[in-house]
Amino acid sequence: MDDAAREAHISEIRSAVKALCARYGEEYWLELDGVRGYPTEFVRELTQAGFLTALIPEAYGGAGLGVLEAAAIMEEISRSGAHAGACHAQMYVMGSILRHGSEEQKRAYLPKIASGELRLQSFGVTEPTTGTDTTNLKTTATRVGDHYLINGQKVWISRVEHSDLMLVLARTTPRDKVARKTEGLSAFIVDLREAVGHGLDVRPIGAMINHHSCELFFTDLAVPAANLLGAEGRGFKVILDGMNAERILIASECVGDGRYFIDKAVAYANERIVFGRPIGQNQGVQFPIARCHTEIEAAALMVDKAARMFDAGRDCGAEANMAKMLASEASWRAGDVAMQTHGGFAFAREYHIERKFRETRLYQIAPISTNLILSFVGEHVLGMPRSF
Ligand SMILES: Cc1cc2nc3c(=O)[nH]c(=O)nc-3n(C[C@H](O)[C@H](O)[C@H](O)COP(=O)(O)OP(=O)(O)OC[C@H]3O[C@@H](n4cnc5c(N)ncnc54)[C@H](O)[C@@H]3O)c2cc1C
């Protein structure tokens, strides 16, 4: 497909996603937010329409599109006022199976994920005692016959209650027995339908946003050895390889959030009359919105660059990280300006601004915090000394 045809296709995708989202509307998300509800119907429809399976190759039943198209999908979902965090993981967690799975695993999982029969929405890495220091994680997986027994604890693992499969990272060789700290970790596909209540205890966390995050407790959870993803001891690479796509897609959600806030702020600034004129006529109200628009457009360019590099098979670690940082900070500032523009009404739940404001704040912390991105750029892009 040449560039013009690709742009036209992306434009069609954007319109279709927008139309699908419009059928749900912001009240749907407001209601779910109030009761920790999950958008089951929305996710199902998005999957069946082929949007959530955009990155699965056609040979495995997916749409076989690129990250550029996937980013446009996530952006439109966020821009509509929806909380894309409810569904985004399926897009990039699947990539670990695609890149590191055996042919048997790919055939077993990918077509079912593409059809919606299996949901792969969960990704278990973070632990309470080690946080960002991933290679120091304490959860272990010990080979016993044709199974591994997993023991340990995870925290903030999202959508476990609404997924059939979860990718889990655990240590198979103690850290003091490997040459490098990134070795000795392994990735597993856990079938949640069998695991929950049989070695896996799931406890929801009360949180600031409706992200369906949970604490997980593993007690001798038996996982078939056939569910090891990639080689034993090489799981860190399995996880790492999925991160560029994850960063780009999260960044595109932030661009969507930012555009949402700007749409809302502009509309309100034009219609709200105080002192006999629209508040947007005051440059003190107008300029912050214009500045945020400028920042979001700049971040969108970096997202676009990173996505095109990813699709061309080029190393895009720096661009993916920078896109995520720029977009998450720009969307947060746009949220803050939308709050300020709406005055007291920003606090009214029915205006939706406060919900989106809470939601977009996450992306400066998860899936990776801004400091860790700056550390990556400082060390790997600019060649300054390693700090940890
Ligand atoms: C709503 C939500 C959903 C999540 N979903 C998932 C999920 O589905 N799966 C999953 O595995 N995880 C998930 N997470 C976890 C998320 O990835 C982590 O919270 C995040 O990576 C940060 O880890 P931490 O909270 O342990 O912070 P910590 O590692 O304790 O860090 C705390 C702060 O210190 C800073 N910091 C730490 N070390 C350094 C350093 N060396 N230099 C400079 N600054 C440093 C960090 O940048 C951060 O700001 C989720 C988190 C949230 C809040």
CSV table of C-alpha atoms and ligand atoms in Angstrom, one decimal:
chain,number,residue,atom,x,y,z
A,1,MET,CA,0.0,0.0,0.0
A,2,ASP,CA,1.5,3.4,-0.9
A,3,ASP,CA,1.5,6.4,1.5
A,4,ALA,CA,-1.6,8.0,0.1
A,5,ALA,CA,-3.6,4.8,0.2
A,6,ARG,CA,-2.4,4.1,3.7
A,7,GLU,CA,-3.4,7.6,4.9
A,8,ALA,CA,-6.9,7.1,3.3
A,9,HIS,CA,-7.2,3.8,5.0
A,10,ILE,CA,-6.3,5.3,8.4
A,11,SER,CA,-8.8,8.0,7.8
A,12,GLU,CA,-11.5,5.4,7.2
A,13,ILE,CA,-10.4,3.5,10.3
A,14,ARG,CA,-10.6,6.7,12.4
A,15,SER,CA,-14.2,7.4,11.2
A,16,ALA,CA,-15.3,3.8,11.9
A,17,VAL,CA,-13.8,3.8,15.4
A,18,LYS,CA,-15.4,7.2,16.1
A,19,ALA,CA,-18.8,5.9,15.0
A,20,LEU,CA,-18.5,2.8,17.2
A,21,CYS,CA,-17.4,4.9,20.2
A,22,ALA,CA,-20.3,7.4,19.6
A,23,ARG,CA,-22.8,4.5,20.1
A,24,TYR,CA,-21.6,4.2,23.7
A,25,GLY,CA,-21.1,7.8,24.6
A,26,GLU,CA,-19.6,9.4,27.6
A,27,GLU,CA,-22.5,8.5,30.0
A,28,TYR,CA,-21.6,4.9,29.5
A,29,TRP,CA,-18.1,5.5,30.8
A,30,LEU,CA,-19.2,7.8,33.6
A,31,GLU,CA,-21.6,5.0,34.9
A,32,LEU,CA,-18.8,2.4,34.7
A,33,ASP,CA,-16.4,4.7,36.5
A,34,GLY,CA,-18.9,5.0,39.4
A,35,VAL,CA,-19.3,1.2,40.0
A,36,ARG,CA,-15.8,-0.1,38.9
A,37,GLY,CA,-17.6,-1.6,36.0
A,38,TYR,CA,-15.9,-3.1,32.9
A,39,PRO,CA,-16.9,-2.2,29.4
A,40,THR,CA,-17.5,-5.8,28.3
A,41,GLU,CA,-19.9,-5.0,25.4
A,42,PHE,CA,-17.6,-2.2,24.1
A,43,VAL,CA,-14.5,-4.4,24.2
A,44,ARG,CA,-16.4,-7.2,22.5
A,45,GLU,CA,-17.7,-4.9,19.7
A,46,LEU,CA,-14.2,-3.4,19.2
A,47,THR,CA,-12.7,-6.9,18.9
A,48,GLN,CA,-15.4,-8.2,16.6
A,49,ALA,CA,-15.0,-5.1,14.3
A,50,GLY,CA,-11.3,-6.1,14.0
A,51,PHE,CA,-9.9,-3.0,15.8
A,52,LEU,CA,-8.4,-4.6,18.9
A,53,THR,CA,-6.9,-7.3,16.8
A,54,ALA,CA,-5.3,-4.9,14.3
A,55,LEU,CA,-1.8,-6.1,15.0
A,56,ILE,CA,-2.5,-9.8,14.6
A,57,PRO,CA,-1.3,-11.0,11.2
A,58,GLU,CA,-4.0,-12.1,8.7
A,59,ALA,CA,-2.5,-15.6,8.8
A,60,TYR,CA,-3.7,-15.9,12.4
A,61,GLY,CA,-7.1,-14.3,11.8
A,62,GLY,CA,-6.2,-10.7,12.6
A,63,ALA,CA,-6.4,-7.5,10.5
A,64,GLY,CA,-2.6,-7.5,9.9
A,65,LEU,CA,-2.2,-3.8,10.3
A,66,GLY,CA,0.7,-1.7,11.5
A,67,VAL,CA,1.3,0.2,14.7
A,68,LEU,CA,0.5,3.4,12.9
A,69,GLU,CA,-3.1,2.1,12.3
A,70,ALA,CA,-3.3,0.7,15.9
A,71,ALA,CA,-2.2,4.1,17.2
A,72,ALA,CA,-4.9,5.8,15.3
A,73,ILE,CA,-7.5,3.4,16.8
A,74,MET,CA,-6.3,4.0,20.4
A,75,GLU,CA,-6.2,7.7,19.8
A,76,GLU,CA,-9.8,7.8,18.5
A,77,ILE,CA,-11.0,5.7,21.4
A,78,SER,CA,-9.4,8.1,23.9
A,79,ARG,CA,-10.6,11.2,22.0
A,80,SER,CA,-14.2,10.0,22.2
A,81,GLY,CA,-14.1,10.3,26.0
A,82,ALA,CA,-13.7,6.6,26.5
A,83,HIS,CA,-11.2,5.0,28.8
A,84,ALA,CA,-8.9,3.2,26.4
A,85,GLY,CA,-7.0,1.6,29.4
A,86,ALA,CA,-9.8,-0.9,29.6
A,87,CYS,CA,-8.8,-2.6,26.4
A,88,HIS,CA,-5.3,-1.4,25.2
A,89,ALA,CA,-3.3,-4.3,26.6
A,90,GLN,CA,-4.7,-6.9,24.1
A,91,MET,CA,-3.0,-5.0,21.3
A,92,TYR,CA,0.5,-5.2,22.7
A,93,VAL,CA,0.6,-8.2,25.0
A,94,MET,CA,-0.4,-10.3,21.9
A,95,GLY,CA,2.9,-9.2,20.3
A,96,SER,CA,4.9,-11.3,22.8
A,97,ILE,CA,3.2,-14.4,21.6
A,98,LEU,CA,3.6,-13.4,18.0
A,99,ARG,CA,7.3,-12.7,18.3
A,100,HIS,CA,8.4,-15.3,20.8
A,101,GLY,CA,5.7,-18.0,20.7
A,102,SER,CA,6.3,-21.4,19.1
A,103,GLU,CA,4.2,-22.1,16.0
A,104,GLU,CA,2.0,-24.3,18.1
A,105,GLN,CA,1.4,-21.5,20.6
A,106,LYS,CA,0.7,-19.0,17.9
A,107,ARG,CA,-1.8,-21.4,16.3
A,108,ALA,CA,-3.4,-22.2,19.7
A,109,TYR,CA,-3.9,-18.6,20.8
A,110,LEU,CA,-3.7,-16.0,18.1
A,111,PRO,CA,-6.8,-17.0,16.0
A,112,LYS,CA,-8.9,-17.3,19.2
A,113,ILE,CA,-7.7,-13.9,20.4
A,114,ALA,CA,-8.5,-12.5,17.0
A,115,SER,CA,-12.0,-13.9,17.0
A,116,GLY,CA,-12.7,-12.7,20.6
A,117,GLU,CA,-13.0,-16.2,21.9
A,118,LEU,CA,-9.9,-15.6,24.2
A,119,ARG,CA,-9.2,-12.4,25.9
A,120,LEU,CA,-5.5,-11.5,26.5
A,121,GLN,CA,-5.8,-8.3,28.4
A,122,SER,CA,-3.5,-9.0,31.4
A,123,PHE,CA,0.2,-8.6,31.9
A,124,GLY,CA,1.8,-9.4,35.3
A,125,VAL,CA,5.2,-7.9,35.9
A,126,THR,CA,5.0,-5.3,38.8
A,127,GLU,CA,5.6,-6.5,42.3
A,128,PRO,CA,5.0,-4.7,45.6
A,129,THR,CA,8.6,-4.9,47.0
A,130,THR,CA,10.6,-4.2,43.8
A,131,GLY,CA,8.5,-1.9,41.6
A,132,THR,CA,10.4,-0.5,38.7
A,133,ASP,CA,13.4,-2.7,39.5
A,134,THR,CA,12.0,-5.5,37.4
A,135,THR,CA,15.0,-7.8,37.2
A,136,ASN,CA,14.9,-7.9,41.0
A,137,LEU,CA,11.4,-9.3,41.1
A,138,LYS,CA,10.7,-12.1,43.7
A,139,THR,CA,8.1,-14.3,42.1
A,140,THR,CA,9.6,-17.7,41.3
A,141,ALA,CA,8.7,-20.4,38.9
A,142,THR,CA,10.1,-23.9,39.7
A,143,ARG,CA,10.1,-26.7,37.2
A,144,VAL,CA,8.5,-29.9,38.6
A,145,GLY,CA,8.0,-32.6,36.0
A,146,ASP,CA,5.9,-31.2,33.1
A,147,HIS,CA,4.8,-28.1,35.1
A,148,TYR,CA,6.2,-25.0,36.7
A,149,LEU,CA,5.0,-24.0,40.1
A,150,ILE,CA,4.7,-20.3,40.5
A,151,ASN,CA,5.0,-18.6,43.9
A,152,GLY,CA,5.0,-14.9,44.8
A,153,GLN,CA,3.0,-11.7,44.6
A,154,LYS,CA,2.2,-9.1,42.0
A,155,VAL,CA,0.5,-5.7,42.3
A,156,TRP,CA,-1.4,-3.4,40.1
A,157,ILE,CA,-2.1,-6.1,37.6
A,158,SER,CA,-5.0,-4.7,35.5
A,159,ARG,CA,-8.0,-6.4,33.9
A,160,VAL,CA,-7.2,-9.9,35.4
A,161,GLU,CA,-10.9,-10.3,36.2
A,162,HIS,CA,-11.8,-9.5,32.6
A,163,SER,CA,-9.2,-11.6,30.8
A,164,ASP,CA,-8.8,-15.3,29.9
A,165,LEU,CA,-5.1,-15.2,29.6
A,166,MET,CA,-2.3,-13.4,31.4
A,167,LEU,CA,1.4,-13.1,30.6
A,168,VAL,CA,3.5,-13.4,33.8
A,169,LEU,CA,7.1,-12.8,34.4
A,170,ALA,CA,8.8,-14.9,37.1
A,171,ARG,CA,12.3,-15.9,38.1
A,172,THR,CA,13.3,-19.4,37.1
A,173,THR,CA,17.0,-19.1,38.1
A,174,PRO,CA,18.0,-17.2,41.3
A,175,ARG,CA,19.6,-13.8,40.6
A,176,ASP,CA,22.9,-14.8,42.2
A,177,LYS,CA,23.2,-17.8,39.9
A,178,VAL,CA,23.1,-15.8,36.6
A,179,ALA,CA,25.8,-13.7,35.0
A,180,ARG,CA,23.5,-10.8,34.2
A,181,LYS,CA,20.5,-9.7,36.2
A,182,THR,CA,18.3,-9.8,33.1
A,183,GLU,CA,18.9,-13.5,32.8
A,184,GLY,CA,17.0,-16.2,34.6
A,185,LEU,CA,13.6,-14.6,34.2
A,186,SER,CA,10.9,-16.5,32.2
A,187,ALA,CA,7.6,-15.5,30.7
A,188,PHE,CA,4.5,-17.7,31.0
A,189,ILE,CA,1.0,-17.7,29.5
A,190,VAL,CA,-1.3,-18.3,32.4
A,191,ASP,CA,-4.8,-19.5,31.7
A,192,LEU,CA,-6.8,-17.5,34.2
A,193,ARG,CA,-9.9,-19.6,33.7
A,194,GLU,CA,-8.0,-22.5,35.4
A,195,ALA,CA,-5.7,-20.6,37.7
A,196,VAL,CA,-8.0,-18.3,39.7
A,197,GLY,CA,-8.9,-20.1,42.9
A,198,HIS,CA,-6.4,-22.9,42.2
A,199,GLY,CA,-3.1,-21.3,43.3
A,200,LEU,CA,-4.0,-17.8,42.1
A,201,ASP,CA,-5.8,-15.4,44.4
A,202,VAL,CA,-7.0,-12.1,42.9
A,203,ARG,CA,-7.8,-9.1,45.1
A,204,PRO,CA,-9.1,-5.8,43.5
A,205,ILE,CA,-7.4,-2.6,44.5
A,206,GLY,CA,-9.5,0.5,45.3
A,207,ALA,CA,-7.9,3.1,42.9
A,208,MET,CA,-8.2,6.6,41.7
A,209,ILE,CA,-9.3,5.5,38.2
A,210,ASN,CA,-11.4,2.6,36.9
A,211,HIS,CA,-8.5,0.5,35.6
A,212,HIS,CA,-9.5,-2.8,37.2
A,213,SER,CA,-6.1,-3.3,38.9
A,214,CYS,CA,-5.6,-6.1,41.3
A,215,GLU,CA,-3.1,-7.7,43.7
A,216,LEU,CA,-2.2,-11.3,42.8
A,217,PHE,CA,-1.0,-14.0,45.2
A,218,PHE,CA,0.5,-17.1,43.7
A,219,THR,CA,0.7,-20.2,45.9
A,220,ASP,CA,2.1,-23.2,44.0
A,221,LEU,CA,0.2,-22.2,40.9
A,222,ALA,CA,0.8,-25.1,38.4
A,223,VAL,CA,1.4,-23.9,34.9
A,224,PRO,CA,2.1,-26.4,32.1
A,225,ALA,CA,5.7,-26.3,30.8
A,226,ALA,CA,4.1,-25.9,27.4
A,227,ASN,CA,3.0,-22.4,28.4
A,228,LEU,CA,6.5,-21.1,28.8
A,229,LEU,CA,6.9,-18.3,26.2
A,230,GLY,CA,10.3,-18.2,24.6
A,231,ALA,CA,13.3,-20.0,26.1
A,232,GLU,CA,13.6,-20.5,29.9
A,233,GLY,CA,15.6,-17.7,31.4
A,234,ARG,CA,15.0,-15.4,28.4
A,235,GLY,CA,11.7,-13.9,29.6
A,236,PHE,CA,13.0,-10.4,30.1
A,237,LYS,CA,13.6,-10.1,26.4
A,238,VAL,CA,10.1,-11.4,25.7
A,239,ILE,CA,8.7,-8.6,27.8
A,240,LEU,CA,11.2,-5.9,26.6
A,241,ASP,CA,10.5,-6.6,23.0
A,242,GLY,CA,6.8,-5.7,23.5
A,243,MET,CA,7.6,-2.4,25.1
A,244,ASN,CA,8.1,-0.1,22.1
A,245,ALA,CA,4.7,-1.0,20.8
A,246,GLU,CA,3.2,-0.4,24.2
A,247,ARG,CA,4.9,3.0,24.6
A,248,ILE,CA,3.7,4.1,21.2
A,249,LEU,CA,0.1,3.0,21.8
A,250,ILE,CA,0.0,4.6,25.3
A,251,ALA,CA,1.4,7.8,23.7
A,252,SER,CA,-1.4,7.7,21.1
A,253,GLU,CA,-4.0,7.4,23.9
A,254,CYS,CA,-2.5,10.5,25.5
A,255,VAL,CA,-2.7,12.3,22.2
A,256,GLY,CA,-6.4,11.3,22.1
A,257,ASP,CA,-6.9,12.5,25.7
A,258,GLY,CA,-5.1,15.8,24.9
A,259,ARG,CA,-7.3,16.4,21.8
A,260,TYR,CA,-10.4,15.5,23.9
A,261,PHE,CA,-9.5,18.1,26.5
A,262,ILE,CA,-8.8,20.7,23.9
A,263,ASP,CA,-12.1,20.0,22.0
A,264,LYS,CA,-13.9,20.3,25.4
A,265,ALA,CA,-12.0,23.4,26.5
A,266,VAL,CA,-12.5,25.2,23.2
A,267,ALA,CA,-16.3,24.4,23.1
A,268,TYR,CA,-16.7,25.6,26.7
A,269,ALA,CA,-14.6,28.7,26.2
A,270,ASN,CA,-16.7,29.7,23.2
A,271,GLU,CA,-20.1,29.1,24.8
A,272,ARG,CA,-19.6,30.2,28.5
A,273,ILE,CA,-20.6,33.8,28.8
A,274,VAL,CA,-19.2,35.7,31.8
A,275,PHE,CA,-18.9,39.5,32.0
A,276,GLY,CA,-21.1,39.7,28.9
A,277,ARG,CA,-18.7,37.8,26.6
A,278,PRO,CA,-17.4,34.3,25.9
A,279,ILE,CA,-14.6,33.5,28.4
A,280,GLY,CA,-12.5,32.4,25.4
A,281,GLN,CA,-12.3,36.0,24.3
A,282,ASN,CA,-10.0,36.6,27.3
A,283,GLN,CA,-6.4,35.8,26.3
A,284,GLY,CA,-5.9,34.5,29.8
A,285,VAL,CA,-8.3,31.7,28.9
A,286,GLN,CA,-7.5,31.4,25.2
A,287,PHE,CA,-3.7,31.2,25.3
A,288,PRO,CA,-3.3,28.2,27.7
A,289,ILE,CA,-5.6,26.2,25.4
A,290,ALA,CA,-3.7,27.3,22.3
A,291,ARG,CA,-0.4,26.3,24.0
A,292,CYS,CA,-1.7,22.9,24.9
A,293,HIS,CA,-2.9,22.3,21.4
A,294,THR,CA,0.6,23.2,20.1
A,295,GLU,CA,2.1,20.8,22.6
A,296,ILE,CA,-0.2,17.9,21.7
A,297,GLU,CA,0.4,18.4,18.0
A,298,ALA,CA,4.2,18.2,18.6
A,299,ALA,CA,3.8,15.1,20.7
A,300,ALA,CA,1.6,13.6,17.9
A,301,LEU,CA,4.4,14.1,15.5
A,302,MET,CA,6.8,12.1,17.7
A,303,VAL,CA,4.1,9.3,18.0
A,304,ASP,CA,3.8,9.3,14.2
A,305,LYS,CA,7.6,9.1,13.8
A,306,ALA,CA,7.9,6.2,16.3
A,307,ALA,CA,5.0,4.3,14.8
A,308,ARG,CA,6.4,4.5,11.3
A,309,MET,CA,9.9,3.4,12.4
A,310,PHE,CA,8.3,0.5,14.3
A,311,ASP,CA,6.4,-0.6,11.2
A,312,ALA,CA,9.5,-0.3,9.0
A,313,GLY,CA,11.3,-2.7,11.4
A,314,ARG,CA,13.7,0.0,12.6
A,315,ASP,CA,14.9,0.4,16.2
A,316,CYS,CA,12.6,2.9,17.7
A,317,GLY,CA,13.3,2.6,21.4
A,318,ALA,CA,14.3,6.2,21.8
A,319,GLU,CA,11.4,7.6,19.7
A,320,ALA,CA,8.8,5.3,21.4
A,321,ASN,CA,10.0,6.4,24.9
A,322,MET,CA,10.2,10.1,23.9
A,323,ALA,CA,6.7,10.0,22.3
A,324,LYS,CA,5.3,8.5,25.5
A,325,MET,CA,6.9,11.1,27.7
A,326,LEU,CA,5.9,14.1,25.6
A,327,ALA,CA,2.4,12.9,25.0
A,328,SER,CA,1.7,12.0,28.6
A,329,GLU,CA,2.9,15.3,29.9
A,330,ALA,CA,1.1,17.3,27.1
A,331,SER,CA,-2.2,15.4,27.8
A,332,TRP,CA,-1.8,16.1,31.6
A,333,ARG,CA,-1.3,19.8,30.9
A,334,ALA,CA,-4.3,19.9,28.5
A,335,GLY,CA,-6.4,18.2,31.2
A,336,ASP,CA,-5.3,20.8,33.7
A,337,VAL,CA,-6.2,23.6,31.3
A,338,ALA,CA,-9.6,22.0,30.5
A,339,MET,CA,-10.2,21.9,34.3
A,340,GLN,CA,-9.3,25.6,34.6
A,341,THR,CA,-11.4,26.6,31.6
A,342,HIS,CA,-14.5,24.9,33.0
A,343,GLY,CA,-14.2,26.6,36.4
A,344,GLY,CA,-16.3,25.0,39.1
A,345,PHE,CA,-18.2,22.9,36.5
A,346,ALA,CA,-14.9,21.0,35.9
A,347,PHE,CA,-15.6,19.3,39.2
A,348,ALA,CA,-19.1,18.1,38.2
A,349,ARG,CA,-18.9,14.5,37.2
A,350,GLU,CA,-21.5,15.0,34.5
A,351,TYR,CA,-19.0,17.2,32.6
A,352,HIS,CA,-16.6,14.2,32.3
A,353,ILE,CA,-13.5,16.4,32.6
A,354,GLU,CA,-12.6,15.3,36.1
A,355,ARG,CA,-12.8,11.6,35.1
A,356,LYS,CA,-10.5,12.0,32.1
A,357,PHE,CA,-8.2,14.2,34.1
A,358,ARG,CA,-7.8,11.3,36.6
A,359,GLU,CA,-7.4,8.8,33.8
A,360,THR,CA,-4.7,10.7,31.9
A,361,ARG,CA,-2.6,11.2,35.0
A,362,LEU,CA,-1.7,7.5,35.1
A,363,TYR,CA,0.4,7.7,32.0
A,364,GLN,CA,3.2,9.6,33.6
A,365,ILE,CA,3.6,6.7,36.1
A,366,ALA,CA,2.5,3.6,34.3
A,367,PRO,CA,3.5,1.5,32.4
A,368,ILE,CA,6.8,3.4,32.9
A,369,SER,CA,7.4,6.6,34.8
A,370,THR,CA,8.9,9.7,33.3
A,371,ASN,CA,12.1,9.4,35.4
A,372,LEU,CA,12.8,6.0,33.9
A,373,ILE,CA,12.3,7.4,30.4
A,374,LEU,CA,14.7,10.3,31.1
A,375,SER,CA,17.1,7.7,32.4
A,376,PHE,CA,16.8,5.7,29.2
A,377,VAL,CA,17.4,8.8,27.1
A,378,GLY,CA,20.2,10.1,29.2
A,379,GLU,CA,22.0,6.8,29.2
A,380,HIS,CA,21.2,5.0,25.9
A,381,VAL,CA,20.6,7.9,23.6
A,382,LEU,CA,23.0,10.5,25.0
A,383,GLY,CA,25.7,8.2,26.4
A,384,MET,CA,25.8,9.6,30.0
A,385,PRO,CA,26.7,7.4,32.9
A,386,ARG,CA,24.4,4.6,34.1
A,387,SER,CA,22.6,5.5,37.4
A,388,PHE,CA,21.2,2.1,38.4
B,1,LIG,C1,-3.6,2.0,37.5
B,1,LIG,C2,-2.3,1.2,37.4
B,1,LIG,C3,-2.4,0.1,36.5
B,1,LIG,C4,-1.2,-0.7,36.3
B,1,LIG,N1,-1.3,-1.8,35.6
B,1,LIG,C5,-0.2,-2.7,35.5
B,1,LIG,C6,-0.3,-4.0,34.9
B,1,LIG,O1,-1.4,-4.3,34.3
B,1,LIG,N2,0.7,-4.8,34.9
B,1,LIG,C7,1.9,-4.5,35.6
B,1,LIG,O2,2.8,-5.3,35.6
B,1,LIG,N3,2.0,-3.3,36.2
B,1,LIG,C8,1.0,-2.4,36.2
B,1,LIG,N4,1.1,-1.2,36.9
B,1,LIG,C9,2.3,-0.9,37.6
B,1,LIG,C10,3.1,0.2,37.0
B,1,LIG,O3,3.8,-0.3,35.9
B,1,LIG,C11,4.1,0.7,38.1
B,1,LIG,O4,3.3,1.4,39.1
B,1,LIG,C12,5.1,1.6,37.5
B,1,LIG,O5,6.0,0.9,36.7
B,1,LIG,C13,6.0,2.2,38.7
B,1,LIG,O6,6.4,1.3,39.6
B,1,LIG,P1,6.1,1.5,41.1
B,1,LIG,O7,4.7,1.9,41.3
B,1,LIG,O8,6.5,0.3,41.9
B,1,LIG,O9,7.0,2.7,41.5
B,1,LIG,P2,8.5,2.7,42.1
B,1,LIG,O10,9.4,1.8,41.3
B,1,LIG,O11,8.4,2.4,43.6
B,1,LIG,O12,8.9,4.2,41.9
B,1,LIG,C14,8.3,5.3,42.6
B,1,LIG,C15,8.8,6.6,42.0
B,1,LIG,O13,10.2,6.7,42.1
B,1,LIG,C16,10.8,6.9,40.8
B,1,LIG,N5,12.1,6.1,40.8
B,1,LIG,C17,12.3,4.9,41.2
B,1,LIG,N6,13.6,4.5,41.0
B,1,LIG,C18,14.2,5.6,40.4
B,1,LIG,C19,15.5,5.9,39.9
B,1,LIG,N7,16.5,5.0,40.0
B,1,LIG,N8,15.8,7.1,39.4
B,1,LIG,C20,14.8,8.1,39.3
B,1,LIG,N9,13.5,7.9,39.8
B,1,LIG,C21,13.2,6.6,40.3
B,1,LIG,C22,9.9,6.4,39.8
B,1,LIG,O14,10.0,7.1,38.6
B,1,LIG,C23,8.5,6.7,40.5
B,1,LIG,O15,8.1,8.0,40.1
B,1,LIG,C24,0.0,-0.4,37.0
B,1,LIG,C25,0.0,0.8,37.9
B,1,LIG,C26,-1.1,1.5,38.1
B,1,LIG,C27,-1.1,2.7,39.0
